[in-house]
Short mmCIF file of C-alpha atoms and ligand atoms in Angstrom, two decimals:
data_model
loop_
_atom_site.label_atom_id
_atom_site.label_comp_id
_atom_site.label_asym_id
_atom_site.label_seq_id
_atom_site.Cartn_x
_atom_site.Cartn_y
_atom_site.Cartn_z
CA MET A 1 -58.42 -21.04 11.35
CA SER A 2 -59.49 -17.35 11.34
CA ASP A 3 -58.30 -15.12 8.52
CA ALA A 4 -57.70 -12.22 10.91
CA ALA A 5 -55.93 -11.57 14.21
CA THR A 6 -57.30 -9.33 16.95
CA LEU A 7 -54.95 -7.26 19.06
CA ILE A 8 -56.37 -5.91 22.30
CA LEU A 9 -54.63 -2.80 23.70
CA GLY A 10 -56.25 -1.41 26.80
CA ASP A 11 -59.92 -1.05 25.98
CA ALA A 12 -59.34 -0.89 22.21
CA SER A 13 -59.09 -3.84 19.87
CA TYR A 14 -57.66 -3.94 16.38
CA ARG A 15 -58.00 -6.57 13.66
CA PHE A 16 -55.27 -7.42 11.22
CA PRO A 17 -55.53 -9.76 8.22
CA ILE A 18 -53.64 -13.07 8.24
CA LEU A 19 -51.74 -13.95 5.07
CA GLU A 20 -51.01 -17.56 4.18
CA GLY A 21 -48.13 -18.67 1.94
CA THR A 22 -48.23 -21.50 -0.58
CA GLU A 23 -46.69 -23.85 2.00
CA GLY A 24 -49.16 -22.85 4.70
CA GLU A 25 -46.93 -20.39 6.56
CA ARG A 26 -49.08 -17.73 8.21
CA ALA A 27 -48.28 -14.07 8.88
CA ILE A 28 -50.20 -11.35 10.66
CA ASP A 29 -50.14 -8.41 8.27
CA ILE A 30 -49.37 -5.46 10.59
CA ARG A 31 -48.59 -2.80 7.98
CA THR A 32 -51.43 -0.63 9.44
CA LEU A 33 -50.52 -1.29 13.10
CA ARG A 34 -48.94 2.09 13.95
CA ALA A 35 -51.53 4.09 12.04
CA LYS A 36 -54.35 2.29 13.86
CA SER A 37 -52.86 1.82 17.36
CA GLY A 38 -49.86 4.18 17.64
CA CYS A 39 -47.77 1.15 18.59
CA ILE A 40 -44.96 -0.59 16.76
CA THR A 41 -43.62 -4.12 17.27
CA LEU A 42 -40.10 -4.81 18.54
CA ASP A 43 -38.25 -7.91 17.30
CA PRO A 44 -34.41 -7.64 17.63
CA GLY A 45 -32.80 -9.82 14.95
CA TYR A 46 -36.18 -10.11 13.20
CA ALA A 47 -36.57 -13.73 14.34
CA ASN A 48 -40.37 -13.34 14.22
CA THR A 49 -40.70 -10.73 11.49
CA GLY A 50 -41.26 -11.27 7.78
CA SER A 51 -39.87 -8.53 5.51
CA CYS A 52 -41.49 -9.56 2.24
CA GLU A 53 -43.33 -12.18 0.23
CA SER A 54 -40.97 -14.15 -2.00
CA ALA A 55 -41.33 -16.96 -4.53
CA ILE A 56 -37.64 -17.82 -4.82
CA THR A 57 -36.68 -20.22 -2.00
CA PHE A 58 -38.63 -22.21 0.55
CA ILE A 59 -37.12 -23.43 3.82
CA ASP A 60 -38.87 -25.60 6.38
CA GLY A 61 -36.52 -25.42 9.38
CA GLU A 62 -38.40 -28.04 11.39
CA ARG A 63 -38.32 -30.62 8.59
CA GLY A 64 -34.93 -29.67 7.12
CA ILE A 65 -36.38 -28.80 3.73
CA LEU A 66 -34.75 -26.42 1.23
CA ARG A 67 -36.25 -25.89 -2.24
CA TYR A 68 -35.20 -23.54 -5.05
CA ARG A 69 -38.30 -22.41 -6.97
CA GLY A 70 -40.02 -25.51 -5.54
CA ILE A 71 -37.27 -28.00 -6.50
CA PRO A 72 -35.69 -29.85 -3.50
CA ILE A 73 -31.94 -29.19 -3.41
CA GLU A 74 -31.28 -32.93 -3.23
CA GLN A 75 -32.35 -33.14 -6.89
CA PHE A 76 -29.34 -31.03 -7.95
CA GLU A 77 -26.84 -33.51 -6.51
CA GLN A 78 -26.52 -35.60 -9.67
CA ALA A 79 -24.58 -33.72 -12.41
CA PRO A 80 -24.54 -30.54 -10.26
CA ASN A 81 -24.71 -27.37 -12.36
CA PHE A 82 -24.33 -24.01 -10.63
CA VAL A 83 -25.10 -21.98 -13.77
CA GLU A 84 -28.40 -23.84 -14.27
CA VAL A 85 -29.37 -23.12 -10.63
CA ALA A 86 -28.36 -19.46 -11.01
CA TRP A 87 -30.74 -19.16 -13.98
CA LEU A 88 -33.52 -20.99 -12.08
CA LEU A 89 -33.27 -18.69 -9.06
CA ILE A 90 -33.04 -15.46 -11.07
CA PHE A 91 -35.49 -16.13 -13.90
CA GLY A 92 -37.90 -18.42 -12.05
CA HIS A 93 -37.75 -21.54 -14.23
CA LEU A 94 -35.20 -24.15 -15.29
CA PRO A 95 -33.45 -22.92 -18.45
CA SER A 96 -34.32 -24.56 -21.76
CA PRO A 97 -31.28 -26.06 -23.53
CA GLN A 98 -31.16 -22.94 -25.71
CA GLU A 99 -31.43 -20.58 -22.72
CA TYR A 100 -28.78 -22.54 -20.85
CA GLU A 101 -26.31 -22.55 -23.73
CA ALA A 102 -26.81 -18.83 -24.41
CA PHE A 103 -26.40 -17.94 -20.73
CA ALA A 104 -23.31 -20.15 -20.25
CA ALA A 105 -21.75 -18.70 -23.41
CA ASP A 106 -22.49 -15.18 -22.19
CA LEU A 107 -20.83 -15.91 -18.84
CA THR A 108 -17.74 -17.15 -20.67
CA ALA A 109 -17.71 -14.19 -23.06
CA CYS A 110 -17.89 -11.52 -20.35
CA ALA A 111 -15.45 -13.04 -17.83
CA ASN A 112 -12.72 -10.49 -18.50
CA LEU A 113 -12.27 -7.40 -16.35
CA ASP A 114 -11.57 -4.01 -17.88
CA GLU A 115 -7.77 -3.62 -17.90
CA GLY A 116 -8.26 -0.46 -15.86
CA MET A 117 -9.66 -2.55 -12.99
CA LYS A 118 -6.46 -4.52 -12.64
CA HIS A 119 -4.67 -1.43 -11.31
CA HIS A 120 -7.05 -1.35 -8.35
CA PHE A 121 -5.76 -4.74 -7.20
CA GLU A 122 -2.23 -3.31 -7.13
CA GLY A 123 -3.42 -0.68 -4.66
CA PHE A 124 -4.29 -3.31 -2.04
CA PRO A 125 -1.63 -4.71 0.31
CA ARG A 126 -1.00 -8.44 -0.34
CA SER A 127 -2.38 -9.11 3.14
CA ALA A 128 -5.71 -7.42 2.30
CA PRO A 129 -8.69 -9.61 3.29
CA PRO A 130 -10.17 -10.99 0.01
CA MET A 131 -13.69 -10.11 1.18
CA ALA A 132 -12.68 -6.43 1.42
CA ILE A 133 -11.29 -6.60 -2.12
CA LEU A 134 -14.39 -8.44 -3.37
CA SER A 135 -16.83 -5.87 -2.00
CA ALA A 136 -14.73 -2.94 -3.25
CA MET A 137 -14.24 -4.40 -6.71
CA ILE A 138 -17.90 -5.31 -7.20
CA ASN A 139 -18.69 -1.67 -6.56
CA ALA A 140 -15.82 -0.59 -8.81
CA LEU A 141 -17.22 -2.85 -11.55
CA SER A 142 -20.25 -0.57 -11.85
CA CYS A 143 -17.93 2.32 -12.73
CA PHE A 144 -16.89 0.40 -15.84
CA HIS A 145 -20.48 -0.42 -16.77
CA PRO A 146 -22.41 2.82 -16.15
CA GLU A 147 -24.96 1.65 -18.69
CA LEU A 148 -26.03 -0.94 -16.08
CA PHE A 149 -26.83 1.52 -13.32
CA GLU A 150 -30.42 1.74 -14.49
CA LEU A 151 -32.04 -1.66 -15.17
CA GLU A 152 -35.44 -0.62 -16.35
CA ASP A 153 -36.02 -3.65 -18.54
CA ALA A 154 -35.47 -7.41 -18.30
CA ASP A 155 -32.88 -7.47 -21.11
CA ARG A 156 -30.62 -4.92 -19.40
CA PHE A 157 -31.09 -6.73 -16.11
CA ARG A 158 -30.07 -10.03 -17.75
CA VAL A 159 -26.89 -8.39 -19.07
CA ALA A 160 -26.05 -7.00 -15.62
CA ALA A 161 -26.76 -10.33 -13.91
CA ALA A 162 -24.51 -12.20 -16.34
CA ARG A 163 -21.70 -9.70 -15.95
CA LEU A 164 -21.80 -9.86 -12.16
CA ILE A 165 -22.02 -13.67 -11.99
CA SER A 166 -19.22 -14.04 -14.51
CA LYS A 167 -16.86 -11.37 -13.24
CA ILE A 168 -17.12 -12.19 -9.53
CA ARG A 169 -15.00 -15.26 -10.38
CA THR A 170 -12.34 -13.15 -12.06
CA ILE A 171 -12.27 -10.66 -9.19
CA ALA A 172 -11.97 -13.52 -6.67
CA ALA A 173 -9.20 -15.23 -8.62
CA TYR A 174 -7.27 -11.97 -9.12
CA ALA A 175 -7.54 -11.21 -5.40
CA TYR A 176 -6.04 -14.63 -4.69
CA ARG A 177 -3.27 -14.19 -7.29
CA HIS A 178 -2.45 -10.71 -5.95
CA SER A 179 -2.20 -12.04 -2.38
CA ARG A 180 0.39 -14.59 -3.57
CA GLY A 181 2.34 -12.21 -5.83
CA LEU A 182 1.32 -14.32 -8.84
CA PRO A 183 0.55 -13.00 -12.34
CA TYR A 184 -3.12 -12.66 -13.21
CA ILE A 185 -4.40 -15.45 -15.45
CA TYR A 186 -6.92 -14.30 -18.05
CA PRO A 187 -10.22 -16.22 -18.34
CA HIS A 188 -10.08 -18.93 -21.01
CA PRO A 189 -12.57 -18.46 -23.89
CA GLU A 190 -13.41 -22.16 -24.08
CA LEU A 191 -13.80 -23.03 -20.40
CA ARG A 192 -17.15 -23.17 -18.62
CA TYR A 193 -17.94 -21.54 -15.30
CA VAL A 194 -16.15 -23.64 -12.66
CA PRO A 195 -13.20 -24.87 -14.80
CA ASN A 196 -12.58 -21.26 -15.85
CA PHE A 197 -12.56 -20.09 -12.24
CA LEU A 198 -10.09 -22.83 -11.23
CA HIS A 199 -8.00 -21.99 -14.31
CA MET A 200 -7.76 -18.33 -13.22
CA MET A 201 -6.94 -19.45 -9.69
CA PHE A 202 -4.37 -22.17 -10.32
CA SER A 203 -2.95 -21.97 -13.86
CA GLN A 204 0.54 -20.60 -14.44
CA PRO A 205 1.47 -18.49 -17.48
CA TYR A 206 2.93 -21.56 -19.23
CA ALA A 207 1.14 -24.39 -17.46
CA GLN A 208 -2.63 -24.44 -17.76
CA HIS A 209 -4.53 -25.94 -14.83
CA VAL A 210 -6.43 -29.07 -15.86
CA CYS A 211 -9.77 -29.32 -14.08
CA ASP A 212 -10.47 -32.78 -12.65
CA PRO A 213 -14.15 -33.61 -13.37
CA VAL A 214 -14.51 -34.78 -9.77
CA VAL A 215 -13.37 -31.35 -8.55
CA ARG A 216 -15.54 -29.58 -11.14
CA ASP A 217 -18.64 -31.41 -9.87
CA ALA A 218 -17.73 -30.82 -6.21
CA VAL A 219 -17.27 -27.07 -6.73
CA ASN A 220 -20.51 -26.86 -8.75
CA LEU A 221 -22.33 -28.55 -5.89
CA VAL A 222 -20.70 -26.39 -3.20
CA LEU A 223 -21.64 -23.23 -5.11
CA LEU A 224 -25.22 -24.25 -5.86
CA LEU A 225 -25.84 -25.32 -2.26
CA HIS A 226 -24.88 -21.76 -1.24
CA ALA A 227 -26.92 -20.12 -4.02
CA ASP A 228 -29.86 -18.91 -1.97
CA HIS A 229 -31.38 -19.17 1.46
CA GLU A 230 -34.38 -16.81 1.56
CA GLN A 231 -34.08 -13.82 3.95
CA ASN A 232 -30.68 -14.56 5.54
CA CYS A 233 -28.62 -11.63 6.81
CA SER A 234 -26.75 -10.88 3.57
CA THR A 235 -29.78 -11.33 1.30
CA SER A 236 -31.86 -9.09 3.56
CA THR A 237 -29.02 -6.56 3.32
CA VAL A 238 -29.13 -6.69 -0.48
CA ARG A 239 -32.91 -6.16 -0.36
CA MET A 240 -32.59 -3.31 2.12
CA VAL A 241 -29.95 -1.49 0.04
CA GLY A 242 -31.88 -2.21 -3.14
CA SER A 243 -35.07 -0.84 -1.56
CA SER A 244 -33.55 2.66 -1.78
CA GLN A 245 -33.22 2.01 -5.54
CA ALA A 246 -29.44 1.70 -5.22
CA ASN A 247 -28.05 -0.13 -8.24
CA LEU A 248 -27.54 -3.91 -8.39
CA PHE A 249 -23.73 -3.71 -8.02
CA ALA A 250 -23.89 -1.51 -4.89
CA SER A 251 -26.56 -3.77 -3.36
CA CYS A 252 -24.50 -6.94 -3.95
CA ALA A 253 -21.34 -5.25 -2.65
CA ALA A 254 -23.28 -4.60 0.58
CA GLY A 255 -24.29 -8.26 0.65
CA VAL A 256 -20.61 -9.24 0.55
CA CYS A 257 -19.99 -7.12 3.65
CA ALA A 258 -22.87 -8.69 5.57
CA LEU A 259 -21.79 -12.19 4.57
CA TRP A 260 -18.26 -11.57 5.93
CA GLY A 261 -19.32 -11.78 9.59
CA PRO A 262 -18.34 -14.97 11.51
CA LEU A 263 -21.94 -15.52 12.57
CA HIS A 264 -22.89 -15.70 8.88
CA GLY A 265 -20.74 -16.60 5.88
CA GLY A 266 -17.50 -16.02 7.79
CA ALA A 267 -18.35 -19.11 9.86
CA ASN A 268 -16.71 -21.41 7.27
CA VAL A 269 -13.38 -19.79 8.08
CA ALA A 270 -14.07 -19.98 11.82
CA VAL A 271 -14.88 -23.70 11.51
CA LEU A 272 -11.49 -24.42 9.91
CA GLU A 273 -9.70 -22.38 12.59
CA MET A 274 -11.63 -24.34 15.25
CA LEU A 275 -10.70 -27.69 13.67
CA GLU A 276 -7.05 -26.61 13.30
CA GLN A 277 -7.02 -25.56 16.97
CA ILE A 278 -8.20 -29.03 17.98
CA HIS A 279 -5.88 -30.76 15.50
CA HIS A 280 -2.80 -28.97 16.86
CA GLY A 281 -3.65 -30.40 20.25
CA HIS A 282 -4.63 -27.22 21.99
CA LEU A 283 -7.98 -28.76 22.93
CA SER A 284 -9.65 -32.15 22.47
CA PRO A 285 -13.03 -32.29 20.70
CA GLU A 286 -14.62 -33.05 24.07
CA GLU A 287 -12.92 -30.04 25.69
CA TYR A 288 -13.96 -27.78 22.83
CA VAL A 289 -17.60 -28.86 23.10
CA ARG A 290 -17.44 -28.25 26.83
CA LEU A 291 -16.16 -24.71 26.18
CA ALA A 292 -18.89 -24.11 23.60
CA LYS A 293 -21.50 -24.93 26.25
CA ASP A 294 -19.98 -22.51 28.75
CA LYS A 295 -21.55 -19.09 28.29
CA ASP A 296 -18.58 -17.39 29.95
CA SER A 297 -16.13 -18.83 27.45
CA LYS A 298 -17.55 -16.76 24.56
CA VAL A 299 -16.68 -19.85 22.47
CA ARG A 300 -19.23 -21.28 20.07
CA LEU A 301 -19.20 -24.54 18.15
CA MET A 302 -18.74 -22.84 14.79
CA GLY A 303 -20.70 -24.35 11.93
CA PHE A 304 -23.40 -25.44 14.38
CA GLY A 305 -26.81 -23.90 14.98
CA HIS A 306 -29.12 -21.96 12.74
CA ARG A 307 -31.83 -19.34 13.08
CA VAL A 308 -34.22 -21.34 10.91
CA TYR A 309 -33.08 -24.98 10.88
CA LYS A 310 -34.10 -26.69 14.09
CA SER A 311 -33.20 -30.01 12.57
CA PHE A 312 -30.42 -30.98 10.14
CA ASP A 313 -29.43 -28.32 7.58
CA PRO A 314 -29.89 -30.44 4.43
CA ARG A 315 -26.90 -28.69 2.86
CA ALA A 316 -24.65 -29.84 5.71
CA ARG A 317 -25.66 -33.45 5.11
CA MET A 318 -24.94 -33.15 1.37
CA LEU A 319 -21.62 -31.36 1.95
CA ALA A 320 -20.54 -34.03 4.45
CA ASN A 321 -21.17 -36.62 1.73
CA VAL A 322 -19.17 -34.59 -0.78
CA ALA A 323 -16.26 -34.39 1.67
CA GLU A 324 -16.37 -38.13 2.39
CA ARG A 325 -16.42 -38.90 -1.38
CA LEU A 326 -14.03 -36.26 -2.69
CA LEU A 327 -11.08 -36.60 -0.32
CA PRO A 328 -10.36 -40.27 -1.11
CA GLN A 329 -10.93 -39.53 -4.83
CA LEU A 330 -8.22 -36.87 -4.61
CA GLY A 331 -6.01 -39.05 -2.44
CA VAL A 332 -6.30 -36.47 0.34
CA ARG A 333 -6.23 -37.60 3.96
CA ASP A 334 -7.36 -34.67 6.08
CA PRO A 335 -7.46 -35.30 9.84
CA LEU A 336 -9.80 -32.31 10.15
CA LEU A 337 -12.60 -34.36 8.58
CA GLN A 338 -12.38 -36.95 11.33
CA ILE A 339 -12.28 -34.17 13.95
CA ALA A 340 -15.40 -32.61 12.41
CA ARG A 341 -17.17 -35.99 12.42
CA ARG A 342 -16.18 -36.47 16.10
CA LEU A 343 -17.45 -33.00 17.07
CA GLU A 344 -20.74 -33.71 15.31
CA GLU A 345 -21.05 -37.08 17.07
CA ILE A 346 -20.40 -35.56 20.52
CA ALA A 347 -22.70 -32.58 20.01
CA LEU A 348 -25.61 -34.59 18.62
CA GLU A 349 -25.61 -36.70 21.78
CA ASP A 350 -25.23 -33.75 24.15
CA PRO A 351 -28.43 -32.43 25.80
CA TYR A 352 -27.15 -28.82 25.51
CA PHE A 353 -27.21 -29.04 21.70
CA VAL A 354 -30.18 -31.39 21.48
CA GLU A 355 -32.39 -29.19 23.69
CA ARG A 356 -31.45 -26.08 21.71
CA LYS A 357 -31.88 -27.95 18.40
CA LEU A 358 -28.34 -27.12 17.29
CA TYR A 359 -27.20 -29.14 14.27
CA PRO A 360 -24.39 -28.78 11.73
CA ASN A 361 -25.11 -26.00 9.24
CA VAL A 362 -23.84 -25.28 5.73
CA ASP A 363 -20.50 -24.00 7.06
CA PHE A 364 -19.52 -27.08 9.04
CA TYR A 365 -18.10 -29.21 6.19
CA SER A 366 -17.68 -26.76 3.30
CA GLY A 367 -14.19 -25.65 4.35
CA ILE A 368 -12.86 -29.21 4.37
CA ILE A 369 -13.93 -29.60 0.74
CA LEU A 370 -12.44 -26.27 -0.35
CA ARG A 371 -9.19 -27.02 1.47
CA ALA A 372 -8.88 -30.37 -0.31
CA ILE A 373 -9.20 -28.54 -3.64
CA GLY A 374 -6.37 -26.18 -2.68
CA ILE A 375 -8.43 -23.09 -1.90
CA PRO A 376 -6.87 -21.21 1.04
CA THR A 377 -8.89 -20.58 4.20
CA ASN A 378 -9.06 -16.82 3.67
CA MET A 379 -10.89 -17.46 0.36
CA PHE A 380 -13.62 -19.65 1.88
CA THR A 381 -16.11 -16.85 2.46
CA VAL A 382 -15.33 -15.51 -1.01
CA MET A 383 -16.46 -18.91 -2.33
CA PHE A 384 -19.65 -18.52 -0.29
CA ALA A 385 -20.17 -15.10 -1.92
CA ILE A 386 -19.65 -16.51 -5.45
CA GLY A 387 -22.27 -19.14 -4.64
CA ARG A 388 -24.72 -16.69 -3.00
CA LEU A 389 -24.54 -14.03 -5.72
CA PRO A 390 -27.36 -15.49 -7.87
CA GLY A 391 -29.61 -15.51 -4.81
CA TRP A 392 -28.81 -11.86 -4.06
CA ILE A 393 -29.48 -10.93 -7.71
CA ALA A 394 -32.76 -12.90 -7.73
CA HIS A 395 -34.03 -11.18 -4.58
CA TRP A 396 -32.92 -7.74 -5.76
CA TRP A 397 -34.83 -8.21 -9.01
CA GLU A 398 -37.91 -9.75 -7.31
CA GLN A 399 -38.07 -6.69 -5.06
CA ALA A 400 -37.46 -4.26 -7.95
CA GLN A 401 -40.31 -5.90 -9.86
CA THR A 402 -42.70 -5.67 -6.90
CA SER A 403 -45.22 -2.89 -7.50
CA GLY A 404 -45.55 -0.41 -4.65
CA ASN A 405 -42.17 -1.40 -3.25
CA LYS A 406 -41.29 0.84 -0.29
CA ILE A 407 -37.86 1.84 1.03
CA ALA A 408 -36.92 -0.36 4.01
CA ARG A 409 -36.92 1.85 7.09
CA PRO A 410 -37.55 0.08 10.43
CA ARG A 411 -38.78 2.01 13.50
CA GLN A 412 -37.24 1.92 17.00
CA ILE A 413 -38.08 2.36 20.66
CA TYR A 414 -36.12 5.41 21.88
CA VAL A 415 -34.53 4.93 25.32
CA GLY A 416 -32.23 7.99 25.36
CA PRO A 417 -32.40 11.19 27.51
CA LEU A 418 -35.56 13.29 27.72
CA GLU A 419 -35.41 16.82 26.25
CA THR A 420 -32.45 18.78 27.67
CA ASP A 421 -30.43 21.91 26.78
CA ARG A 422 -27.04 22.42 25.15
CA VAL A 423 -24.53 23.66 27.80
CA PRO A 424 -22.07 26.29 26.46
CA LEU A 425 -18.53 24.88 26.16
CA SER A 426 -17.15 27.33 28.76
CA GLU A 427 -19.64 26.03 31.34
CA ARG A 428 -19.14 22.31 30.85
CA GLY A 429 -17.65 20.03 33.49
CA GLU A 430 -15.81 16.77 33.01
CA LEU A 431 -18.73 14.89 31.42
CA GLY A 432 -19.73 17.68 29.09
CA THR A 433 -22.58 18.70 31.40
CA ALA A 434 -23.04 21.90 33.41
C1 SDX B 501 -25.14 -19.13 7.89
O1 SDX B 501 -29.74 -17.31 8.05
C2 SDX B 501 -29.24 -18.13 7.16
O2 SDX B 501 -29.90 -18.73 6.39
C3 SDX B 501 -27.70 -18.20 7.20
C4 SDX B 501 -27.07 -19.25 6.27
C5 SDX B 501 -27.28 -18.90 4.80
O3 SDX B 501 -27.24 -19.83 3.98
O4 SDX B 501 -27.38 -17.69 4.49
O5 SDX B 501 -27.60 -20.53 6.55
C6 SDX B 501 -25.55 -19.28 6.46
O6 SDX B 501 -24.90 -18.02 8.32
C7 SDX B 501 -25.11 -20.34 8.77
C8 SDX B 501 -24.75 -20.01 10.25
C9 SDX B 501 -23.23 -19.83 10.33
N1 SDX B 501 -22.86 -19.37 11.70
C10 SDX B 501 -22.30 -20.20 12.58
O7 SDX B 501 -22.09 -21.39 12.39
C11 SDX B 501 -21.88 -19.51 13.88
C12 SDX B 501 -22.26 -20.38 15.07
N2 SDX B 501 -23.72 -20.41 15.20
C13 SDX B 501 -24.34 -19.41 15.96
O8 SDX B 501 -23.67 -18.31 16.38
C14 SDX B 501 -25.85 -19.36 15.92
O9 SDX B 501 -26.30 -20.65 15.96
C15 SDX B 501 -26.46 -18.62 14.75
C16 SDX B 501 -25.90 -17.26 14.60
C17 SDX B 501 -26.25 -19.39 13.50
C18 SDX B 501 -27.97 -18.53 15.02
O10 SDX B 501 -28.12 -17.70 16.10
P1 SDX B 501 -29.56 -17.40 16.73
O11 SDX B 501 -30.65 -17.96 15.92
O12 SDX B 501 -29.60 -15.93 17.04
O13 SDX B 501 -29.53 -18.24 18.04
P2 SDX B 501 -28.93 -17.75 19.42
O14 SDX B 501 -27.59 -17.13 19.22
O15 SDX B 501 -29.97 -16.94 20.11
O16 SDX B 501 -28.72 -19.16 20.17
C19 SDX B 501 -29.81 -19.80 20.87
C20 SDX B 501 -29.14 -20.61 21.99
C21 SDX B 501 -28.26 -19.76 22.89
O17 SDX B 501 -28.17 -20.41 24.12
P3 SDX B 501 -29.19 -19.94 25.33
O18 SDX B 501 -28.98 -18.44 25.49
O19 SDX B 501 -30.58 -20.31 24.85
O20 SDX B 501 -28.72 -20.73 26.54
O21 SDX B 501 -28.27 -21.59 21.40
C22 SDX B 501 -26.92 -21.30 21.78
C23 SDX B 501 -26.90 -19.87 22.24
O22 SDX B 501 -25.84 -19.64 23.17
N3 SDX B 501 -26.10 -21.50 20.57
C24 SDX B 501 -24.88 -22.03 20.56
C25 SDX B 501 -24.50 -22.08 19.21
N4 SDX B 501 -25.48 -21.56 18.46
C26 SDX B 501 -26.46 -21.20 19.31
N5 SDX B 501 -24.09 -22.49 21.56
C27 SDX B 501 -22.88 -22.99 21.17
N6 SDX B 501 -22.45 -23.08 19.89
C28 SDX B 501 -23.23 -22.62 18.90
N7 SDX B 501 -22.82 -22.71 17.65
#
């Protein structure tokens, strides 16, 4: 196949090189398009537009493949370890035993928040959305670590990455405790990543939470399955903010905000609300699917569909297995799991979904797992953010290390009024015109 593309505009033609990725994906490199032709491209939602070259995660949406630094995610299912995957994504290789132990120990050592930060939690109403608190407090964290604004070398970056990955747990747990009027539980110096998070969430001052190994493994797997997903909306946001050379904390705080939307990370909350709606008898699964197919209803089958996956989201399959395994192990009978299975069964046989290649995505089953563990619905997207943080950090650093990195600044096609004059206030009519 040719290594260049020719664009014909009127009687002029322009050639642009074709880049090919390690998995054979091809891109027309149009970075000289406007200079050569005076034209730009238009691609709302960027469904056809690549923003960068990246070596972190590979997705094949047609074949349902997801690999972290080349490793298929299915290989992390046995003895799932979120901290190991965080290291892999950020530093580009699986950690040696020494690297792993040092990193895990660092995460434990820096889990505390500055006492001054606790007062910020008191300023939020108990009803404050945890995602608002999370974004605000990640930004506030940088105020307590000004030495990490500038990350000109790998050692300083590693310190900042560890602090963010460790402290996001503490911020999340404190947001939960504040919403319930519970005392904050300090991180435990001997607990590893997930048990320490669950300790801060569920311990009481005189009754320490004991982490069930089954729950520990399930949460590790849920977090690592959310750890990265190439140029999704929130990761692209982190890259865009980072492209202005904004610091790592500000860039990740922006990622939290992008993730919050119900079309993105907020979908795991919307899925639970959908399942609850069906469970409380407002609609049958069949009626809900019928609504989701009706454009006028504005209803969507939440947790279904994906911009990239046009076959099964491999994470959804793995999370469905976790839900089927975990609930009986915990002695939990959740009717929402059966409703989710029924919705999946109906949709996968319905031409509307089949023709549009709409399958369950990562958000379809994750909430059922989190609910079984005792995590409230309004914390589901916070859990997604804890999982996605290493991916945001990895992309921020990959971009920062890219020589010749340019600030992200898309163009537009202007469709507003032609040149006109300002009408003095005294001469304006109803619509502000003369
Ligand atoms: C995540 O990008 C990532 O990688 C994201 C993510 C990650 O790890 O970062 O994987 C995490 O965000 C998963 C997606 C979570 N969101 C949801 O579950 C919300 C429900 N799904 C959709 O709104 C939708 O499928 C999106 C947002 C996920 C994808 O939207 P696209 O690619 O812009 O597709 P579209 O909206 O243009 O839909 C194409 C067609 C339309 O019908 P037609 O106009 O062709 O007739 O499919 C229909 C849509 O109406 N459609 C749905 C549907 N999703 C798409 N119809 C009913 N229910 C749905 N869920």
